[in-house]
Amino acid sequence: MNDRREFLKLSVAGTAALVTGCTPRSTKEEIPGVMDRDPMTTGGAIVISTWAHGMTANAKAWSVLDQGGSVLDAVEHGVRVVESDFGNRSVGLGGTPDRDGFVTLDACIQDHDGRAGAVAFLQRFENPISVARAVMERTPHVMLVGIGAERWAIENGFDRKEIEIPEVRKAWQEWLVESEYRPVVNIENHDTIGMVAMDANGRMAGSCTTSGMGYKIHGRVGDSPIIGAGLFVDGDVGAACATGVGELVIRTAGSHTVVELMRQGVEPVDACRETVLRILKKNPELEEMQVGFLALRKDGAHGAWAIYEGFDRAVRTEQGEELVPSGFERTWVRGR
Ligand code: GLY
């Protein structure tokens, strides 16, 4: 077992120089993402996940690799930890419900060679990522949704799980009074765990799972289960995943765009930023909606970028674990 180094939260260099609004910064040297230009290319295994909840997911994924599991096992079992944390309001059955009070779950998984499985609009299953993997491995299809996915999951040995969380129900009932959908940057929108990983032999895989946007319309599916949007893996190039407002990510085929930019030689951080800038260009009126991408290239270099500040990625390597702040286009004043 590897020694785990003390958790290190890096400070954001140069935050004083940040500007508000979506005006791209004039030089790359002024921006926090510059730290990504010194990538942790250790040549060993690496696991990267979205947000602080990625730290516990990474720890599990790392232990799977450490014990000889495959990188696909690692990304599945890593994110399962977050799905099974019923205190998490954006992933798994503890998630915020839709406007009709139902928690509906989306997930996908993809391996080094592009094989993929996904489920969407799945209710009452604790670990949708494992159902997604089973879809990949046991069916000729990529995605199953809704009642069909649930029926198939039961037939294939997955148990239903019913949970009721009083505080979640109370919050939904309070929301019903106004019934106004209003995303909140980095709160309602940090709605996904995406994980990309590479083992010591250079094999890659990724996973992505979420309860989606809080108080969404019943039936809405976001980017997280959509290969190319919430996640894309091509072991010849690298992997990327997304978090934030799924509609914006889907319209840009976000994770696929990031990987294709890396294929053309663009650095991981720049590939993420270019994809964020495309979203902003197409949506100049966009306010208070977060999207973040993270990318892992096949040599271990990685980077991330977001519309708003506050998007962190959890990184685990032989050197230890870190929560690394991403570059961003806009500052955010909490509570405004
Ligand atoms: N990014 C997750 C969602 O929009 O559902």
Coordinates of C-alpha atoms and ligand atoms in Angstrom, one line a residue:
M1 CA 0.0 0.0 0.0
N2 CA 1.3 3.4 -0.8
D3 CA 1.9 6.0 1.9
R4 CA -0.7 8.7 1.6
R5 CA 0.8 12.1 1.8
E6 CA -0.8 14.8 3.8
F7 CA -3.6 16.6 2.0
L8 CA -2.4 19.7 0.4
K9 CA -4.7 22.5 -0.7
L10 CA -2.8 24.7 -3.1
S11 CA -3.5 28.4 -3.0
V12 CA -4.6 30.1 -6.1
A13 CA -1.6 32.1 -7.4
G14 CA -2.4 35.5 -8.7
T15 CA -6.0 35.8 -7.7
A16 CA -5.6 39.5 -7.2
A17 CA -5.1 39.9 -10.9
L18 CA -8.4 38.3 -11.8
V19 CA -11.0 40.3 -13.5
T20 CA -14.8 40.0 -13.6
G21 CA -16.8 39.3 -16.7
C22 CA -16.0 36.9 -19.4
T23 CA -13.3 38.9 -21.1
P24 CA -10.5 36.4 -21.8
R25 CA -7.2 37.4 -20.2
S26 CA -4.6 38.8 -22.5
T27 CA -1.7 36.6 -21.5
K28 CA -1.6 33.1 -20.2
E29 CA 1.0 34.1 -17.6
E30 CA -1.6 36.2 -15.7
I31 CA -4.0 33.3 -15.1
P32 CA -4.1 30.7 -12.4
G33 CA -4.2 27.9 -14.9
V34 CA -0.6 28.6 -15.6
M35 CA 0.2 26.2 -12.8
D36 CA -1.0 23.4 -15.1
R37 CA 1.9 24.0 -17.4
D38 CA 4.1 22.2 -14.9
P39 CA 2.1 19.0 -15.1
M40 CA 2.6 16.0 -12.8
T41 CA 4.0 13.7 -15.5
T42 CA 5.2 11.1 -13.1
G43 CA 5.0 8.3 -15.5
G44 CA 3.1 6.4 -13.0
A45 CA -0.6 5.9 -12.3
I46 CA -2.8 9.0 -11.8
V47 CA -6.4 9.5 -10.8
I48 CA -8.2 12.9 -11.2
S49 CA -11.7 13.7 -10.1
T50 CA -14.0 16.8 -10.0
W51 CA -14.5 18.8 -6.8
A52 CA -13.5 18.1 -3.2
H53 CA -15.7 15.0 -3.1
G54 CA -13.1 13.6 -5.6
M55 CA -10.6 13.2 -2.7
T56 CA -12.4 10.3 -1.2
A57 CA -13.2 8.8 -4.6
N58 CA -9.6 9.0 -5.6
A59 CA -8.5 7.3 -2.4
K60 CA -10.7 4.4 -3.2
A61 CA -9.7 4.3 -6.8
W62 CA -6.0 4.4 -5.8
S63 CA -6.5 1.5 -3.4
V64 CA -8.1 -0.5 -6.2
L65 CA -5.1 0.1 -8.4
D66 CA -2.8 -0.6 -5.5
Q67 CA -4.4 -4.0 -5.0
G68 CA -4.0 -4.9 -8.7
G69 CA -7.4 -3.9 -9.9
S70 CA -7.8 -2.6 -13.4
V71 CA -8.2 1.1 -14.2
L72 CA -11.8 0.4 -15.1
D73 CA -12.4 -1.2 -11.7
A74 CA -10.7 1.9 -10.2
V75 CA -12.9 4.5 -11.8
E76 CA -16.1 2.5 -11.1
H77 CA -15.3 1.8 -7.4
G78 CA -13.9 5.3 -6.9
V79 CA -17.1 7.1 -7.8
R80 CA -19.3 4.5 -6.1
V81 CA -18.0 6.0 -2.8
V82 CA -19.6 9.3 -3.6
E83 CA -22.8 7.7 -4.9
S84 CA -23.1 5.8 -1.7
D85 CA -22.6 8.9 0.5
F86 CA -26.2 9.9 1.1
G87 CA -25.0 13.2 2.6
N88 CA -24.0 14.3 -0.9
R89 CA -26.7 16.4 -2.5
S90 CA -25.5 16.2 -6.1
V91 CA -24.6 12.6 -6.6
G92 CA -26.5 9.4 -5.8
L93 CA -29.7 8.8 -4.0
G94 CA -28.9 11.6 -1.5
G95 CA -29.2 14.0 -4.4
T96 CA -31.6 16.9 -4.8
P97 CA -34.8 15.7 -6.4
D98 CA -36.4 17.0 -9.6
R99 CA -39.4 19.4 -9.4
D100 CA -41.8 16.5 -8.8
G101 CA -39.8 15.2 -5.9
F102 CA -38.0 12.3 -7.6
V103 CA -34.3 11.7 -7.5
T104 CA -33.2 10.6 -10.9
L105 CA -29.6 9.4 -11.6
D106 CA -27.4 9.6 -14.7
A107 CA -24.0 7.8 -15.1
C108 CA -21.5 6.6 -17.7
I109 CA -18.2 4.8 -17.9
Q110 CA -15.7 4.4 -20.7
D111 CA -12.5 2.4 -21.1
H112 CA -9.2 2.9 -22.9
D113 CA -10.5 1.5 -26.1
G114 CA -13.7 3.6 -26.2
R115 CA -16.0 0.9 -25.0
A116 CA -18.8 2.6 -23.1
G117 CA -21.9 2.1 -21.0
A118 CA -24.4 4.5 -19.6
V119 CA -27.7 4.8 -17.7
A120 CA -30.0 7.8 -17.5
F121 CA -33.2 8.7 -15.6
L122 CA -32.6 5.8 -13.3
Q123 CA -34.4 5.8 -10.0
R124 CA -33.9 3.9 -6.7
F125 CA -30.5 2.3 -7.4
E126 CA -27.6 3.1 -5.2
N127 CA -24.8 2.7 -7.7
P128 CA -25.8 3.7 -11.2
I129 CA -22.1 3.6 -12.3
S130 CA -22.1 -0.1 -11.8
V131 CA -25.3 -0.5 -13.8
A132 CA -23.6 1.6 -16.5
R133 CA -20.6 -0.7 -16.5
A134 CA -22.8 -3.8 -16.7
V135 CA -24.6 -2.2 -19.7
M136 CA -21.2 -1.9 -21.3
E137 CA -20.1 -5.4 -20.5
R138 CA -23.3 -7.4 -20.8
T139 CA -25.3 -5.8 -23.7
P140 CA -24.6 -4.7 -27.3
H141 CA -25.8 -1.2 -26.3
V142 CA -24.3 1.9 -24.8
M143 CA -27.2 3.5 -23.0
L144 CA -30.3 2.3 -21.2
V145 CA -32.8 4.8 -19.7
G146 CA -35.7 5.0 -17.3
I147 CA -38.0 2.1 -16.7
G148 CA -36.2 -0.1 -19.2
A149 CA -32.9 0.5 -17.5
E150 CA -34.4 -0.2 -14.1
R151 CA -36.0 -3.5 -15.3
W152 CA -32.8 -4.6 -16.9
A153 CA -30.8 -3.7 -13.8
I154 CA -33.1 -5.9 -11.6
E155 CA -32.9 -8.7 -14.1
N156 CA -29.1 -8.5 -13.9
G157 CA -28.8 -8.7 -10.1
F158 CA -28.9 -5.0 -9.0
D159 CA -31.1 -4.4 -6.0
R160 CA -33.5 -1.4 -5.6
K161 CA -32.8 1.0 -2.8
E162 CA -35.4 3.2 -1.2
I163 CA -34.2 6.0 1.0
E164 CA -36.0 9.0 2.3
I165 CA -34.0 11.9 3.6
P166 CA -36.1 14.3 5.7
E167 CA -33.9 17.3 5.1
V168 CA -34.0 16.8 1.3
R169 CA -37.8 16.4 1.3
K170 CA -38.2 19.6 3.5
A171 CA -35.9 21.6 1.1
W172 CA -37.9 20.4 -1.9
Q173 CA -41.2 21.4 -0.2
E174 CA -39.8 24.8 0.6
W175 CA -38.6 25.1 -3.0
L176 CA -42.2 24.3 -4.2
V177 CA -43.5 27.5 -2.6
E178 CA -41.8 29.6 -5.3
S179 CA -40.9 26.8 -7.7
E180 CA -38.3 28.9 -9.3
Y181 CA -35.3 27.2 -10.9
R182 CA -32.3 29.3 -10.4
P183 CA -28.9 27.7 -10.5
V184 CA -26.3 28.8 -8.0
V185 CA -22.7 28.8 -9.1
N186 CA -20.7 26.0 -7.4
I187 CA -23.5 25.0 -5.1
E188 CA -26.4 23.7 -7.0
N189 CA -24.2 23.2 -10.0
H190 CA -21.4 21.2 -8.5
D191 CA -23.5 18.4 -9.5
T192 CA -21.2 15.7 -10.8
I193 CA -18.3 13.5 -10.0
G194 CA -16.3 12.9 -13.0
M195 CA -13.1 10.8 -12.8
V196 CA -10.4 10.1 -15.3
A197 CA -7.5 7.8 -14.5
M198 CA -4.5 6.0 -15.9
D199 CA -2.7 3.0 -14.5
A200 CA 1.0 2.4 -14.4
N201 CA 0.9 0.7 -17.8
G202 CA -0.8 3.7 -19.4
R203 CA -4.3 2.2 -19.7
M204 CA -7.0 4.8 -19.2
A205 CA -10.6 4.9 -18.2
G206 CA -13.2 7.4 -17.0
S207 CA -16.5 7.5 -15.1
C208 CA -19.1 10.2 -14.5
T209 CA -22.2 10.1 -12.2
T210 CA -24.7 12.6 -10.9
S211 CA -28.2 13.2 -9.6
G212 CA -28.2 16.2 -12.0
M213 CA -29.6 19.6 -11.6
G214 CA -31.7 20.2 -8.5
Y215 CA -35.4 20.7 -9.3
K216 CA -35.0 20.0 -13.0
I217 CA -38.1 19.0 -15.0
H218 CA -39.0 15.4 -14.5
G219 CA -37.4 13.5 -17.3
R220 CA -34.5 15.9 -17.9
V221 CA -31.2 14.2 -18.6
G222 CA -27.9 16.2 -18.4
D223 CA -24.5 15.7 -19.9
S224 CA -23.2 13.2 -17.4
P225 CA -24.4 10.0 -19.0
I226 CA -23.6 11.1 -22.5
I227 CA -20.4 9.9 -24.0
G228 CA -18.6 12.8 -25.6
A229 CA -20.4 15.4 -23.3
G230 CA -19.9 14.5 -19.7
L231 CA -17.0 12.1 -20.4
F232 CA -14.8 11.0 -23.2
V233 CA -11.9 8.6 -23.2
D234 CA -9.6 7.8 -26.1
G235 CA -6.5 5.9 -24.8
D236 CA -4.5 7.0 -27.8
V237 CA -4.9 10.6 -26.7
G238 CA -6.3 11.1 -23.2
A239 CA -9.5 11.6 -21.3
A240 CA -11.8 14.5 -20.2
C241 CA -14.9 15.0 -18.1
A242 CA -17.2 17.8 -17.3
T243 CA -19.2 19.3 -14.5
G244 CA -21.8 22.1 -14.3
V245 CA -24.8 22.9 -16.4
G246 CA -25.3 19.9 -18.6
E247 CA -27.2 21.6 -21.4
L248 CA -24.2 23.8 -22.1
V249 CA -21.8 20.8 -22.1
I250 CA -24.0 18.8 -24.4
R251 CA -24.4 21.6 -27.0
T252 CA -20.6 21.8 -27.2
A253 CA -20.0 18.0 -27.1
G254 CA -17.7 19.3 -24.3
S255 CA -15.5 16.3 -23.3
H256 CA -15.1 15.1 -26.8
T257 CA -14.0 18.6 -27.8
V258 CA -11.4 18.7 -25.1
V259 CA -9.9 15.3 -26.2
E260 CA -10.0 16.3 -29.9
L261 CA -8.1 19.5 -29.1
M262 CA -5.5 17.5 -27.2
R263 CA -5.2 15.1 -30.2
Q264 CA -4.3 18.2 -32.3
G265 CA -1.5 19.0 -29.9
V266 CA -3.2 21.5 -27.6
E267 CA -2.1 21.4 -23.9
P268 CA -4.7 19.9 -21.5
V269 CA -5.3 23.2 -19.8
D270 CA -5.7 25.1 -23.0
A271 CA -8.0 22.4 -24.4
C272 CA -10.3 22.9 -21.4
R273 CA -10.1 26.6 -21.7
E274 CA -10.8 26.6 -25.4
T275 CA -13.9 24.6 -24.8
V276 CA -15.1 26.9 -22.0
L277 CA -14.5 29.9 -24.4
R278 CA -16.6 28.2 -27.1
I279 CA -19.5 27.9 -24.6
L280 CA -19.2 31.6 -23.6
K281 CA -18.9 32.7 -27.3
K282 CA -22.2 30.9 -28.2
N283 CA -23.9 32.1 -25.0
P284 CA -22.7 35.7 -24.5
E285 CA -25.7 36.4 -22.2
L286 CA -24.8 33.5 -19.9
E287 CA -24.8 34.5 -16.2
E288 CA -24.3 32.5 -13.0
M289 CA -24.0 29.1 -14.7
Q290 CA -20.9 27.1 -14.0
V291 CA -19.2 24.6 -16.4
G292 CA -15.8 23.1 -15.7
F293 CA -13.7 20.6 -17.7
L294 CA -10.8 18.5 -16.6
A295 CA -8.4 16.7 -18.9
L296 CA -5.8 14.0 -18.6
R297 CA -3.4 13.4 -21.5
K298 CA -1.9 10.0 -22.0
D299 CA 1.6 11.2 -20.8
G300 CA 0.0 12.1 -17.4
A301 CA -0.2 15.9 -18.0
H302 CA -3.4 17.3 -16.9
G303 CA -5.3 20.6 -16.6
A304 CA -8.7 22.1 -16.0
W305 CA -10.7 25.2 -16.7
A306 CA -14.1 26.6 -15.7
I307 CA -16.4 29.5 -16.4
Y308 CA -16.4 30.6 -12.8
E309 CA -13.8 30.4 -10.1
G310 CA -14.2 27.7 -7.5
F311 CA -13.9 24.6 -9.5
D312 CA -11.3 22.3 -8.0
R313 CA -10.0 18.9 -9.1
A314 CA -8.7 16.2 -6.8
V315 CA -5.4 14.7 -8.1
R316 CA -3.9 11.5 -6.8
T317 CA -0.4 10.2 -7.9
E318 CA 2.4 8.3 -6.3
Q319 CA 3.5 11.7 -4.9
G320 CA 0.4 12.1 -2.9
E321 CA -3.0 13.8 -3.1
E322 CA -3.9 17.4 -3.9
L323 CA -6.9 19.5 -4.4
V324 CA -5.9 21.8 -7.3
P325 CA -7.8 24.9 -8.2
S326 CA -8.7 25.4 -11.8
G327 CA -8.2 28.3 -14.1
F328 CA -11.4 30.3 -14.8
E329 CA -12.9 33.1 -16.8
R330 CA -15.0 34.9 -14.3
T331 CA -14.9 35.6 -10.6
W332 CA -17.9 34.9 -8.4
V333 CA -19.0 36.8 -5.4
R334 CA -20.7 34.4 -3.1
G335 CA -24.2 35.2 -2.0
R336 CA -24.7 38.2 -4.4
Ligands
GLY1 N1 -23.6 18.1 -15.1 C1 -24.7 17.4 -14.6 C2 -26.0 17.8 -15.1 O1 -26.2 18.8 -15.7 O2 -26.9 17.0 -14.9

